[in-house]
XYZ file of N, CA and C in Angstrom:
870
model
N 3.608 4.041 9.138
C 4.048 5.225 8.317
C 4.384 6.487 8.806
N 4.919 7.557 8.164
C 5.698 8.442 8.449
C 5.094 9.484 9.641
N 3.878 9.751 9.470
C 2.892 10.590 10.686
C 2.004 9.315 10.983
N 2.061 8.909 12.002
C 1.334 7.703 12.692
C 0.001 7.815 12.549
N -0.826 6.846 12.870
C -2.044 6.923 13.105
C -2.486 7.647 14.347
N -3.792 8.875 14.263
C -4.213 9.579 15.252
C -5.438 8.980 15.848
N -6.397 8.561 14.696
C -7.931 8.213 15.140
C -8.008 7.059 14.315
N -8.848 6.237 14.947
C -9.564 5.308 14.174
C -11.152 5.007 13.961
N -11.763 4.053 13.446
C -12.938 4.048 12.936
C -13.972 3.696 14.135
N -14.954 4.330 13.811
C -16.371 4.267 14.829
C -17.441 3.813 14.499
N -18.220 4.817 13.417
C -19.095 4.166 12.704
C -18.952 4.431 11.230
N -19.620 4.051 10.430
C -19.605 3.833 9.125
C -20.905 4.411 8.156
N -20.432 5.588 7.682
C -21.483 6.280 6.963
C -20.614 7.076 6.060
N -20.625 6.719 4.641
C -19.799 7.573 3.730
C -20.451 8.988 3.419
N -19.274 10.021 3.509
C -19.813 11.407 3.423
C -20.866 11.607 2.371
N -21.746 12.305 2.852
C -22.888 12.718 1.688
C -23.049 14.051 1.566
N -22.109 15.099 2.786
C -22.327 16.623 2.830
C -20.999 17.056 2.428
N -21.163 17.831 1.327
C -19.982 18.526 1.023
C -19.515 19.258 2.255
N -18.107 19.505 2.030
C -17.607 20.436 2.999
C -17.888 21.760 2.721
N -17.813 22.677 3.656
C -17.954 24.051 3.100
C -16.993 24.788 2.178
N -17.628 25.413 1.128
C -16.483 25.937 0.192
C -15.544 26.733 0.636
N -14.091 26.725 0.316
C -12.963 27.507 0.973
C -12.613 28.263 -0.123
N -12.239 29.637 -0.011
C -11.450 30.623 -1.265
C -10.248 29.931 -1.424
N -9.799 29.732 -2.896
C -8.729 29.543 -3.127
C -7.720 30.173 -2.317
N -7.801 31.420 -2.273
C -6.509 32.100 -1.770
C -6.430 31.513 0.088
N -7.431 30.753 0.374
C -7.513 30.552 1.731
C -6.320 29.459 1.898
N -4.899 29.783 1.960
C -3.791 28.593 2.180
C -3.370 28.860 3.378
N -2.931 28.152 4.221
C -2.379 28.143 5.547
C -0.809 28.148 5.393
N -0.108 27.717 4.443
C 1.118 27.782 3.936
C 1.672 27.121 3.010
N 2.867 27.505 2.557
C 3.489 27.092 1.383
C 5.224 26.861 1.714
N 6.008 25.424 1.209
C 6.888 25.561 1.226
C 7.451 24.957 0.014
N 8.203 25.484 -1.285
C 7.915 25.086 -2.321
C 6.845 24.620 -3.181
N 6.879 23.483 -3.657
C 5.515 22.929 -4.495
C 4.723 22.838 -3.429
N 4.562 22.475 -2.369
C 3.671 22.110 -1.021
C 2.910 23.321 -0.943
N 1.693 23.067 -0.605
C 0.680 23.963 0.215
C -0.272 23.343 1.211
N -0.662 23.757 2.264
C -1.557 23.355 3.273
C -2.686 24.291 3.398
N -3.655 23.416 3.392
C -5.046 24.113 3.238
C -6.355 23.260 3.572
N -7.583 23.671 3.798
C -8.470 23.034 4.165
C -9.123 22.346 2.700
N -9.673 21.032 2.744
C -10.402 20.737 1.779
C -11.534 21.523 1.350
N -11.478 21.691 0.019
C -12.534 22.761 -0.441
C -14.307 22.101 -0.964
N -14.065 20.880 -1.300
C -15.454 20.297 -1.585
C -15.390 18.702 -1.294
N -16.369 18.077 -1.742
C -16.473 16.695 -1.279
C -15.498 15.778 -1.852
N -15.264 16.249 -3.313
C -13.877 15.604 -4.223
C -12.813 15.542 -3.276
N -12.588 16.750 -2.768
C -11.010 16.673 -2.129
C -11.277 15.834 -0.977
N -12.109 15.854 -0.232
C -12.475 14.844 1.222
C -12.434 13.456 0.684
N -12.978 13.069 -0.382
C -12.743 11.873 -1.048
C -11.271 11.416 -1.344
N -10.846 12.291 -1.940
C -9.461 12.282 -2.322
C -8.299 11.772 -0.834
N -8.772 12.570 -0.037
C -7.939 12.592 1.509
C -8.602 11.111 2.114
N -9.451 10.787 1.825
C -9.959 9.373 2.230
C -8.973 8.040 1.606
N -8.936 8.384 0.072
C -7.836 7.588 -0.646
C -6.827 7.547 -0.098
N -6.043 8.689 0.435
C -4.729 8.516 0.920
C -4.807 7.708 2.197
N -5.585 7.807 3.025
C -5.697 7.304 4.071
C -5.836 5.930 4.085
N -6.409 5.354 2.998
C -6.906 3.974 2.814
C -5.509 3.309 2.649
N -4.764 4.108 1.783
C -3.328 3.572 1.553
C -2.502 3.343 2.384
N -2.492 4.207 3.483
C -1.674 4.238 4.296
C -2.197 3.416 5.713
N -3.386 3.359 5.790
C -3.837 2.693 7.133
C -4.087 1.172 6.307
N -4.346 0.942 5.364
C -4.995 -0.177 5.173
C -3.952 -1.222 4.315
N -3.458 -0.655 3.190
C -2.379 -1.115 2.466
C -1.153 -1.198 3.220
N -0.689 -0.159 3.900
C 0.760 -0.327 4.598
C 0.425 -0.654 5.923
N -0.632 -0.102 6.639
C -0.464 -0.602 8.287
C -1.406 -1.675 8.494
N -2.327 -2.489 7.342
C -2.862 -3.455 7.417
C -4.256 -3.423 8.436
N -4.874 -2.333 8.451
C -6.041 -2.020 9.077
C -7.057 -2.666 8.507
N -8.199 -2.996 9.427
C -9.293 -3.673 8.771
C -10.342 -2.996 8.986
N -10.783 -2.324 7.742
C -12.118 -1.568 7.798
C -13.120 -2.459 7.570
N -14.697 -1.540 7.861
C -15.833 -2.571 7.473
C -15.810 -2.693 6.077
N -16.305 -3.600 5.409
C -16.705 -4.261 4.314
C -16.723 -3.044 3.148
N -17.850 -1.924 3.420
C -17.982 -1.114 2.270
C -16.726 -0.089 2.238
N -15.698 0.105 2.911
C -14.850 1.116 3.148
C -13.938 0.127 2.403
N -13.510 -1.336 2.748
C -12.630 -2.092 1.873
C -12.976 -2.217 0.282
N -14.121 -2.290 0.200
C -14.636 -2.509 -1.266
C -14.555 -0.756 -2.136
N -14.622 0.118 -1.368
C -14.476 1.236 -2.019
C -12.977 1.965 -2.088
N -12.139 1.203 -1.369
C -10.865 1.662 -1.060
C -10.819 2.870 -0.488
N -11.645 3.192 0.548
C -11.758 4.500 1.094
C -11.800 4.493 2.728
N -10.918 5.181 3.390
C -11.259 5.034 4.769
C -11.928 6.086 5.205
N -13.494 5.951 5.686
C -14.228 6.748 5.871
C -15.178 6.720 7.351
N -15.796 7.590 7.734
C -16.773 7.439 8.652
C -17.774 8.506 8.908
N -18.590 8.656 9.786
C -19.483 9.411 9.882
C -18.767 10.676 10.530
N -17.585 10.793 11.030
C -16.965 12.080 11.265
C -16.660 12.936 10.292
N -16.303 12.187 9.226
C -15.708 13.010 8.059
C -16.598 14.171 7.609
N -18.070 13.793 7.947
C -19.156 15.024 7.457
C -19.083 16.190 8.254
N -18.611 16.390 9.684
C -18.683 17.294 10.599
C -17.014 17.903 10.393
N -16.031 17.204 10.152
C -14.827 17.417 10.462
C -14.537 18.571 9.457
N -13.193 19.551 9.669
C -12.595 19.799 8.504
C -11.389 19.209 8.136
N -11.094 18.997 7.169
C -9.728 18.257 6.466
C -8.941 18.924 5.923
N -7.696 18.855 6.655
C -6.288 19.667 6.385
C -5.737 18.869 5.457
N -5.059 19.406 4.353
C -4.493 18.947 3.374
C -3.004 19.451 2.990
N -2.076 18.445 2.747
C -1.007 19.183 2.195
C -1.078 18.373 0.654
N -1.018 19.579 -0.209
C -1.115 19.367 -1.996
C 0.301 19.780 -2.640
N 0.805 18.685 -3.407
C 1.908 18.933 -3.972
C 1.502 19.572 -5.394
N 1.578 20.791 -5.671
C 0.963 21.497 -6.969
C 2.024 21.042 -8.164
N 3.313 20.574 -7.855
C 4.224 19.884 -8.944
C 3.630 18.669 -9.781
N 2.832 18.070 -8.867
C 2.417 16.955 -9.546
C 1.429 17.225 -10.771
N 1.323 16.706 -12.081
C 0.828 16.813 -12.996
C -0.493 16.121 -12.679
N -1.674 16.460 -13.032
C -2.964 15.666 -12.945
C -4.084 16.344 -11.988
N -4.939 15.451 -11.728
C -6.372 15.751 -11.013
C -5.751 15.960 -9.426
N -6.785 16.706 -8.717
C -6.613 16.797 -7.330
C -5.960 15.419 -6.793
N -6.815 14.536 -7.141
C -6.618 13.326 -6.483
C -5.253 12.751 -6.310
N -4.559 13.214 -7.377
C -3.247 12.765 -7.599
C -2.288 13.846 -6.758
N -2.523 14.833 -6.465
C -1.823 15.995 -5.761
C -2.020 15.768 -4.051
N -2.867 15.433 -3.579
C -3.253 15.237 -2.089
C -2.209 14.330 -1.752
N -0.792 14.663 -0.752
C 0.078 13.603 -0.017
C 0.182 13.468 1.286
N -0.929 14.175 1.879
C -1.029 14.220 3.258
C -2.399 14.918 3.881
N -2.710 14.208 5.145
C -4.090 15.014 5.569
C -3.853 14.840 7.185
N -4.840 15.636 7.685
C -5.262 15.681 9.173
C -6.671 15.644 9.197
N -7.202 15.620 10.168
C -8.783 15.530 10.261
C -8.641 16.260 11.431
N -9.397 17.525 11.387
C -9.676 18.786 12.620
C -11.235 18.703 13.038
N -11.390 18.573 14.508
C -12.848 18.713 14.731
C -12.675 19.544 16.000
N -13.719 20.915 15.699
C -13.718 21.870 17.147
C -14.792 21.251 17.902
N -14.673 21.759 19.402
C -15.511 21.513 20.362
C -16.829 21.640 20.057
N -17.196 22.934 19.630
C -18.674 23.318 19.360
C -19.314 22.160 18.411
N -18.433 21.845 17.227
C -19.015 21.323 16.353
C -19.258 19.614 16.683
N -18.283 19.324 17.573
C -18.169 17.992 18.300
C -19.665 17.932 19.009
N -19.661 18.929 20.048
C -20.909 18.689 20.984
C -22.320 18.831 20.255
N -22.271 19.400 19.115
C -23.600 19.752 18.691
C -23.934 18.463 17.610
N -22.937 17.312 17.608
C -22.861 15.954 16.748
C -22.707 14.795 17.599
N -22.655 14.881 18.906
C -22.649 13.546 19.334
C -21.274 13.513 20.193
N -19.943 14.509 20.275
C -19.098 14.385 20.931
C -17.707 14.190 19.761
N -16.423 14.035 20.788
C -15.212 13.612 19.904
C -15.309 11.946 19.557
N -14.527 12.008 18.606
C -14.035 10.559 18.052
C -13.289 9.807 19.147
N -12.470 10.664 19.975
C -11.489 9.703 20.853
C -12.319 9.385 22.110
N -13.482 9.892 22.356
C -14.437 9.073 23.429
C -14.627 8.013 23.385
N -14.320 7.154 21.933
C -14.489 5.820 22.156
C -13.251 5.074 22.770
N -12.478 5.915 22.991
C -11.292 5.020 23.932
C -10.779 5.811 25.320
N -11.209 7.034 25.301
C -10.766 7.678 26.291
C -11.674 8.664 27.012
N -11.757 8.765 28.542
C -12.794 9.387 29.142
C -12.366 10.851 29.060
N -13.004 11.520 28.159
C -12.731 13.204 27.572
C -13.577 14.157 28.465
N -14.855 13.383 29.009
C -15.851 14.704 29.194
C -15.283 15.070 30.707
N -14.792 14.382 31.711
C -14.414 15.039 32.610
C -13.042 16.351 32.407
N -12.348 16.156 31.294
C -11.306 16.994 31.076
C -12.032 18.565 30.465
N -13.174 18.143 29.786
C -13.891 19.196 29.089
C -14.338 20.159 30.405
N -15.107 19.444 31.307
C -15.818 19.903 32.424
C -14.784 21.093 32.911
N -13.522 20.498 33.316
C -12.679 21.278 33.954
C -11.771 22.752 33.284
N -12.189 22.406 31.982
C -11.892 23.625 31.160
C -13.163 24.378 30.564
N -14.090 24.793 31.403
C -15.178 25.548 30.625
C -14.772 27.195 29.791
N -13.835 27.409 30.240
C -13.520 28.652 29.329
C -12.553 28.441 28.502
N -12.117 27.321 27.816
C -11.357 26.962 27.002
C -12.356 25.928 25.679
N -11.844 26.253 24.392
C -12.197 25.407 23.413
C -11.141 24.489 23.234
N -11.700 23.429 22.723
C -10.670 22.033 22.380
C -10.931 21.428 20.913
N -9.626 21.272 20.508
C -10.010 20.772 19.198
C -9.375 19.367 18.911
N -9.872 18.449 18.471
C -9.317 17.099 18.156
C -8.799 16.862 16.957
N -7.395 16.415 16.775
C -6.876 16.129 15.693
C -6.852 14.205 15.580
N -7.047 14.161 14.283
C -7.294 12.846 13.921
C -6.907 12.297 12.227
N -6.882 11.110 12.128
C -6.362 10.790 11.021
C -4.982 11.191 10.318
N -4.335 11.510 10.907
C -3.340 11.956 10.392
C -2.101 10.878 9.603
N -1.911 11.317 8.256
C -1.151 10.201 7.387
C -0.616 11.147 6.267
N 0.653 10.443 5.766
C 1.337 11.138 4.965
C 1.745 9.988 3.924
N 1.909 10.371 2.323
C 2.199 9.472 1.534
C 3.902 9.280 1.763
N 4.422 7.720 1.633
C 5.933 7.244 2.002
C 6.749 8.466 1.340
N 6.531 8.609 0.086
C 7.532 9.664 -0.631
C 7.665 10.999 0.044
N 6.786 11.303 0.872
C 6.717 12.613 1.248
C 6.812 12.901 2.797
N 7.292 11.597 3.585
C 7.583 11.788 4.701
C 8.763 12.637 5.468
N 8.848 13.716 5.121
C 9.903 14.658 5.346
C 9.773 15.616 6.271
N 10.686 16.435 6.557
C 10.551 17.624 7.828
C 9.890 18.602 7.049
N 9.517 19.170 5.919
C 8.913 20.142 5.042
C 7.601 19.768 5.212
N 7.056 18.457 4.966
C 5.710 17.846 4.888
C 5.128 18.108 6.396
N 5.815 17.824 7.205
C 5.378 17.934 8.763
C 5.279 19.421 8.961
N 6.313 20.142 8.775
C 6.325 21.488 9.084
C 4.988 22.136 8.318
N 4.425 21.786 7.485
C 3.476 22.325 6.819
C 2.159 21.803 7.471
N 2.103 20.772 7.700
C 0.919 20.160 8.551
C 0.814 20.743 9.862
N 1.833 21.008 10.726
C 1.790 22.002 12.004
C 1.511 23.317 11.688
N 1.812 23.686 10.424
C 1.698 25.445 10.191
C -0.076 25.154 10.206
N -0.570 24.572 9.348
C -2.058 24.299 9.171
C -2.619 24.077 10.726
N -2.149 23.069 11.357
C -2.786 22.915 12.799
C -2.759 24.235 13.504
N -1.760 24.936 13.612
C -1.387 25.894 14.184
C -2.227 27.307 13.981
N -2.581 27.533 12.476
C -3.061 28.584 11.779
C -4.730 28.238 11.964
N -5.036 27.200 12.064
C -6.577 26.558 12.196
C -6.633 27.027 13.595
N -5.984 26.751 14.542
C -6.285 26.613 16.069
C -6.404 28.467 16.271
N -5.801 29.051 15.960
C -5.681 30.625 16.059
C -6.859 31.252 15.408
N -7.214 30.783 14.265
C -8.229 31.236 13.654
C -9.578 30.990 14.571
N -9.464 29.980 14.946
C -10.892 29.719 15.785
C -10.833 29.580 17.245
N -9.781 30.487 17.672
C -9.543 30.574 19.156
C -9.362 29.180 20.130
N -8.977 28.498 19.526
C -9.056 27.026 20.357
C -7.911 27.445 21.448
N -8.343 26.545 22.680
C -7.213 26.721 23.901
C -6.796 25.390 24.205
N -6.752 24.450 23.202
C -6.094 22.996 23.574
C -6.272 22.089 22.441
N -5.428 21.290 21.976
C -5.467 20.184 21.065
C -5.594 18.978 21.626
N -6.090 18.041 21.354
C -6.170 16.630 21.687
C -6.351 15.688 20.730
N -5.857 14.492 20.842
C -5.872 13.306 19.792
C -5.070 12.273 20.325
N -5.451 10.885 19.374
C -4.930 9.742 19.609
C -3.842 9.675 18.733
N -2.640 9.252 19.270
C -1.436 8.915 18.305
C -1.359 7.382 18.760
N -0.639 6.904 17.446
C -0.676 5.261 17.787
C 0.765 4.849 17.758
N 0.939 3.699 18.429
C 2.004 2.546 18.145
C 1.831 1.551 17.265
N 2.565 1.120 16.793
C 1.874 -0.184 15.484
C 1.875 -1.641 16.294
N 0.856 -2.121 16.105
C 0.574 -3.536 16.482
C -0.212 -3.349 18.016
N -0.737 -4.725 18.180
C -1.731 -4.676 19.291
C -1.247 -5.503 20.659
N -0.145 -5.452 20.789
C 0.630 -5.774 22.082
C 1.587 -4.603 22.645
N 0.994 -4.057 23.702
C 1.581 -3.022 23.891
C 3.288 -3.260 24.857
N 3.055 -4.601 25.306
C 4.538 -4.937 25.828
C 5.414 -4.961 24.725
N 5.139 -5.028 23.451
C 6.016 -4.672 22.736
C 6.944 -3.065 22.514
N 6.058 -2.332 23.052
C 6.455 -0.979 23.174
C 6.731 -0.515 24.706
N 7.006 -1.319 25.330
C 7.119 -1.189 27.019
C 8.155 -0.474 27.333
N 9.235 -0.220 26.618
C 10.237 1.255 26.731
C 9.541 2.413 26.875
N 9.090 2.599 25.390
C 8.818 3.937 25.066
C 7.484 4.282 25.937
N 6.534 3.075 25.914
C 5.624 3.564 26.772
C 5.509 3.907 28.329
N 6.613 3.348 28.958
C 6.715 3.364 30.262
C 7.623 4.808 30.498
N 8.590 4.960 29.313
C 9.026 6.575 29.581
C 8.116 7.702 29.403
N 6.881 7.539 28.674
C 6.084 8.557 28.084
C 5.124 8.553 30.031
N 4.885 7.538 30.430
C 4.011 7.513 31.812
C 4.907 7.943 32.715
N 6.073 7.625 32.709
C 6.944 8.340 33.929
C 7.393 10.101 33.711
N 7.517 10.373 32.712
C 8.069 11.703 32.164
C 7.111 12.573 31.662
N 5.999 12.076 31.142
C 5.152 12.983 30.129
C 3.773 12.959 30.418
N 3.241 12.264 31.788
C 1.925 12.003 32.245
C 1.079 13.164 32.293
N -0.221 13.130 31.877
C -0.912 14.430 31.995
C -0.994 14.630 33.755
N -1.314 15.649 34.262
C -1.267 15.964 36.043
C -2.274 17.080 35.791
N -2.983 16.933 37.377
C -3.771 17.859 37.521
C -5.088 18.444 36.744
N -5.278 19.435 36.317
C -6.256 19.898 35.739
C -6.474 19.383 34.532
N -5.372 18.760 33.702
C -5.369 18.030 32.423
C -5.491 16.695 32.612
N -5.560 16.097 33.879
C -5.639 14.546 33.815
C -6.734 14.148 33.051
N -6.241 12.982 32.204
C -7.372 12.304 31.649
C -6.978 10.831 31.415
N -7.924 9.813 31.376
C -7.529 8.492 31.311
C -8.145 7.747 30.320
N -7.711 6.644 29.944
C -8.251 5.266 29.174
C -9.574 4.845 29.811
N -10.442 4.796 28.991
C -11.609 3.977 29.546
C -11.270 2.857 30.159
N -11.990 2.664 31.470
C -11.590 1.503 32.293
C -11.582 0.175 31.716
N -12.327 -0.236 30.708
C -12.501 -1.240 30.441
C -11.651 -1.641 29.162
N -10.855 -0.378 28.672
C -10.167 -0.404 27.745
C -8.695 -0.520 28.164
N -8.213 0.237 29.740
C -6.955 0.511 30.123
C -6.228 -0.326 29.892
N -5.131 0.022 29.667
C -3.753 -0.930 29.368
C -2.634 -0.183 30.063
N -1.991 -0.618 31.289
C -1.123 -0.111 31.998
C 0.154 0.067 31.408
N 0.463 1.529 31.323
C 1.708 1.786 30.310
C 3.192 1.607 31.224
N 2.886 1.807 32.454
C 4.096 1.571 33.561
C 4.571 0.457 33.579
N 5.391 -0.251 32.413
C 5.832 -1.814 32.606
C 7.215 -1.771 32.986
N 8.130 -0.515 32.957
C 9.740 -0.674 33.179
C 9.980 0.129 34.314
N 10.684 -0.343 35.347
C 11.237 0.636 36.147
C 12.057 1.908 35.425
N 11.793 3.376 36.200
C 12.440 4.241 35.783
C 14.151 3.911 35.733
N 14.824 3.586 36.745
C 16.123 3.013 36.785
C 16.440 2.086 35.737
N 15.937 1.701 35.199
C 16.016 0.601 34.013
C 15.876 1.241 32.589
N 15.128 2.394 32.440
C 15.018 2.842 31.236
C 16.150 4.133 30.633
N 16.691 3.734 29.455
C 17.629 4.576 28.903
C 16.812 5.581 27.804
N 16.425 7.189 28.351
C 15.830 7.789 27.860
C 15.889 7.837 26.246
N 17.451 7.917 25.781
C 17.535 7.988 24.176
C 17.088 6.954 23.696
N 16.955 5.721 24.141
C 16.709 4.464 23.527
C 15.074 4.463 23.505
N 14.394 5.122 24.489
C 13.232 4.965 24.588
C 12.311 6.055 23.661
N 13.241 7.253 23.556
C 12.733 8.140 22.518
C 12.863 7.512 21.015
N 13.679 6.962 20.803
C 14.268 6.196 19.522
C 13.408 5.431 19.263
N 12.544 4.907 20.263
C 11.518 3.810 20.080
C 10.072 4.424 19.618
N 10.257 5.851 19.817
C 8.734 6.274 19.790
C 8.063 6.719 17.940
N 7.260 6.452 17.929
C 6.824 6.973 16.574
C 7.160 8.487 16.349
N 7.617 8.885 15.205
C 8.021 10.236 15.008
C 6.822 11.369 15.344
N 5.528 11.088 15.186
C 4.534 11.745 15.493
C 4.614 12.081 17.164
N 4.800 10.993 17.793
C 4.686 11.194 19.305
C 5.868 12.052 20.004
N 6.899 11.726 19.191
C 8.136 12.602 19.214
C 7.821 14.171 19.063
N 7.186 14.177 17.821
C 6.950 15.633 17.391
C 6.419 16.485 18.317
N 5.001 15.798 18.889
C 4.184 16.213 19.999
C 5.015 16.344 21.315
N 5.674 15.604 21.927
C 6.524 15.792 23.102
C 7.593 17.287 22.830
N 7.839 17.474 21.681
C 8.878 18.566 21.493
C 7.812 19.921 21.668
N 6.586 19.648 21.234
C 5.809 20.817 21.196
C 5.601 21.323 22.646
N 5.501 20.301 23.717
C 5.134 20.440 24.895
C 4.209 19.811 25.511
N 3.363 18.657 24.491
C 2.236 17.786 24.756
C 2.797 16.678 26.227
N 1.608 16.586 26.657
C 1.322 15.665 27.657
C 0.612 14.203 27.311
N 0.949 13.258 28.086
C 0.350 11.845 27.446
C -1.006 11.563 28.326
N -2.072 10.947 28.064
C -2.720 10.483 28.852
C -2.557 9.211 29.916
N -3.197 8.906 30.677
C -3.054 7.904 31.581
C -3.779 6.595 30.927
N -2.930 5.569 30.560
C -3.420 4.484 29.971
C -3.403 4.499 28.591
N -2.774 3.475 28.019
C -3.018 3.156 26.407
C -4.044 2.109 26.256
N -4.573 2.145 24.830
C -5.778 1.217 24.375
C -5.319 0.657 23.144
N -5.675 -0.663 23.138
C -5.517 -1.627 21.982
C -6.662 -1.645 20.746
N -6.305 -1.117 19.582
C -7.498 -0.860 18.363
C -7.155 -2.114 17.312
N -7.736 -3.246 17.616
C -7.748 -4.131 17.035
C -8.197 -4.002 15.529
N -9.079 -3.228 15.070
C -9.285 -2.855 13.936
C -8.089 -2.159 12.879
N -7.520 -1.231 13.823
C -6.426 -0.525 12.978
C -5.018 -1.236 13.567
N -5.035 -2.320 14.242
C -3.550 -2.787 14.289
C -2.653 -1.968 15.184
N -3.215 -1.277 16.156
C -2.469 -0.291 16.888
C -2.632 -0.108 18.205
N -1.561 0.426 18.841
C -1.880 0.551 20.267
C -1.864 2.214 20.529
N -2.820 2.726 21.174
C -3.204 4.368 21.049
C -2.672 4.646 22.546
N -2.110 6.241 22.379
C -2.278 6.899 23.347
C -2.811 8.272 23.294
N -2.949 8.877 24.196
C -4.064 10.468 24.128
C -2.800 11.053 24.250
N -2.699 12.218 23.413
C -2.070 13.254 23.596
C -2.693 14.369 24.026
N -2.243 15.361 24.820
C -3.123 16.448 25.086
C -2.035 17.656 25.049
N -2.530 18.829 24.766
C -1.441 19.761 23.747
C -2.145 20.996 24.353
N -2.013 21.526 25.347
C -2.757 22.983 25.669
C -1.821 24.068 24.963
N -2.516 25.007 24.226
C -1.882 25.995 23.356
C -1.038 26.805 24.172
N -1.283 27.120 25.671
C -0.469 27.940 26.440
C 0.943 27.353 26.770
N 1.143 26.173 26.573
C 2.269 25.350 26.945
C 3.155 24.873 25.872
N 2.761 25.453 24.551
C 3.480 24.935 23.195
C 4.995 25.754 23.477
N 5.673 25.088 23.188
C 7.176 25.546 23.245
C 7.430 26.915 22.550
N 7.849 27.804 23.116
C 8.102 29.385 22.736
C 8.835 29.225 21.144
N 9.800 28.257 21.232
C 10.490 28.149 19.840
C 9.902 27.884 18.851
N 8.783 27.062 18.944
C 8.017 26.376 17.869
C 7.226 27.633 17.600
N 6.544 28.288 18.523
C 5.732 29.566 17.894
C 6.449 30.726 17.581
N 7.810 30.698 17.511
C 8.533 31.745 17.008
C 8.837 31.374 15.487
N 9.080 29.793 15.359
C 9.296 29.242 13.948
C 8.223 29.292 13.259
N 7.073 29.020 13.775
C 5.645 29.349 12.759
C 4.992 30.492 12.627
N 5.615 31.426 13.578
C 4.792 32.787 13.735
C 3.563 33.029 14.509
N 3.683 33.786 15.993
C 2.404 33.843 16.839
C 1.424 34.229 15.971
N 1.472 34.788 14.693
C 0.194 34.895 13.841
C 0.334 33.752 12.634
N 0.917 32.556 12.928
C 0.827 31.452 12.176
C 1.416 32.044 10.781
N 2.178 32.916 10.284
C 2.392 33.820 9.019
C 3.842 33.276 8.582
N 4.711 32.354 9.336
C 6.146 31.878 8.979
C 5.849 31.489 7.429
N 4.727 30.515 7.113
C 4.976 30.055 5.826
C 3.601 30.329 4.841
N 3.022 31.719 5.426
C 1.869 31.741 4.739
C 2.094 32.568 3.370
N 3.041 32.995 2.998
C 3.227 33.805 1.578
C 3.981 32.928 0.755
């Protein structure tokens, strides 16, 4: 998919709690007929879950639990506590179910800690990272996807406009989440994974690793045998986008059999986001707000 998977299934409970009501004027950004905002109610969350199903299952061959496959919705218990960032195309005639073309799932640390933790903790050892930064609030990005016809620069820009505006609104100090390579054989991505390990590995106070029982070594090819241009071209667009922002990569990959992916952890402190991107979106997230 154009914006690859970030998170995968953990537990299964169809959402029953409506999202908090969001004012209609509460739009993070607009480009042409597209706008990015949070889901306003459970109906819009359901529509986002349908988009996720179309991308993850119908396109990427993920295998969800039976109820999700029957309902043709990608959902889990985290949907009840997350905020759901949407990209909506207002030029499409019809109901909101027809207009949602992209989505991200956002989870703030205070909400995660009150509800059993972050989704990524099923694959990565997040707790030591959080403990080293008691003065920062972390924000998890997940379930990122965009429908095929909308995999364009402006859609990606709007998603990041939304993420940036949301992070500023809630005083977030860092973002993290899983980004995925297609398939369950890390060796197929040896070039890209080795390059990431050798050039973008988390360090010092930002160190975080895959869980020991799930850990897959990313450092498979010697540095002198790697062509950086080829390595970058072999990466999913989302991973390259994170790198341009200044993100680091956790130590070790994890194979997710259910979602047919090989996952890496992205760590992006707000303070290291490239200045040119802050200038592009606006220090106050105002670039596409009007």
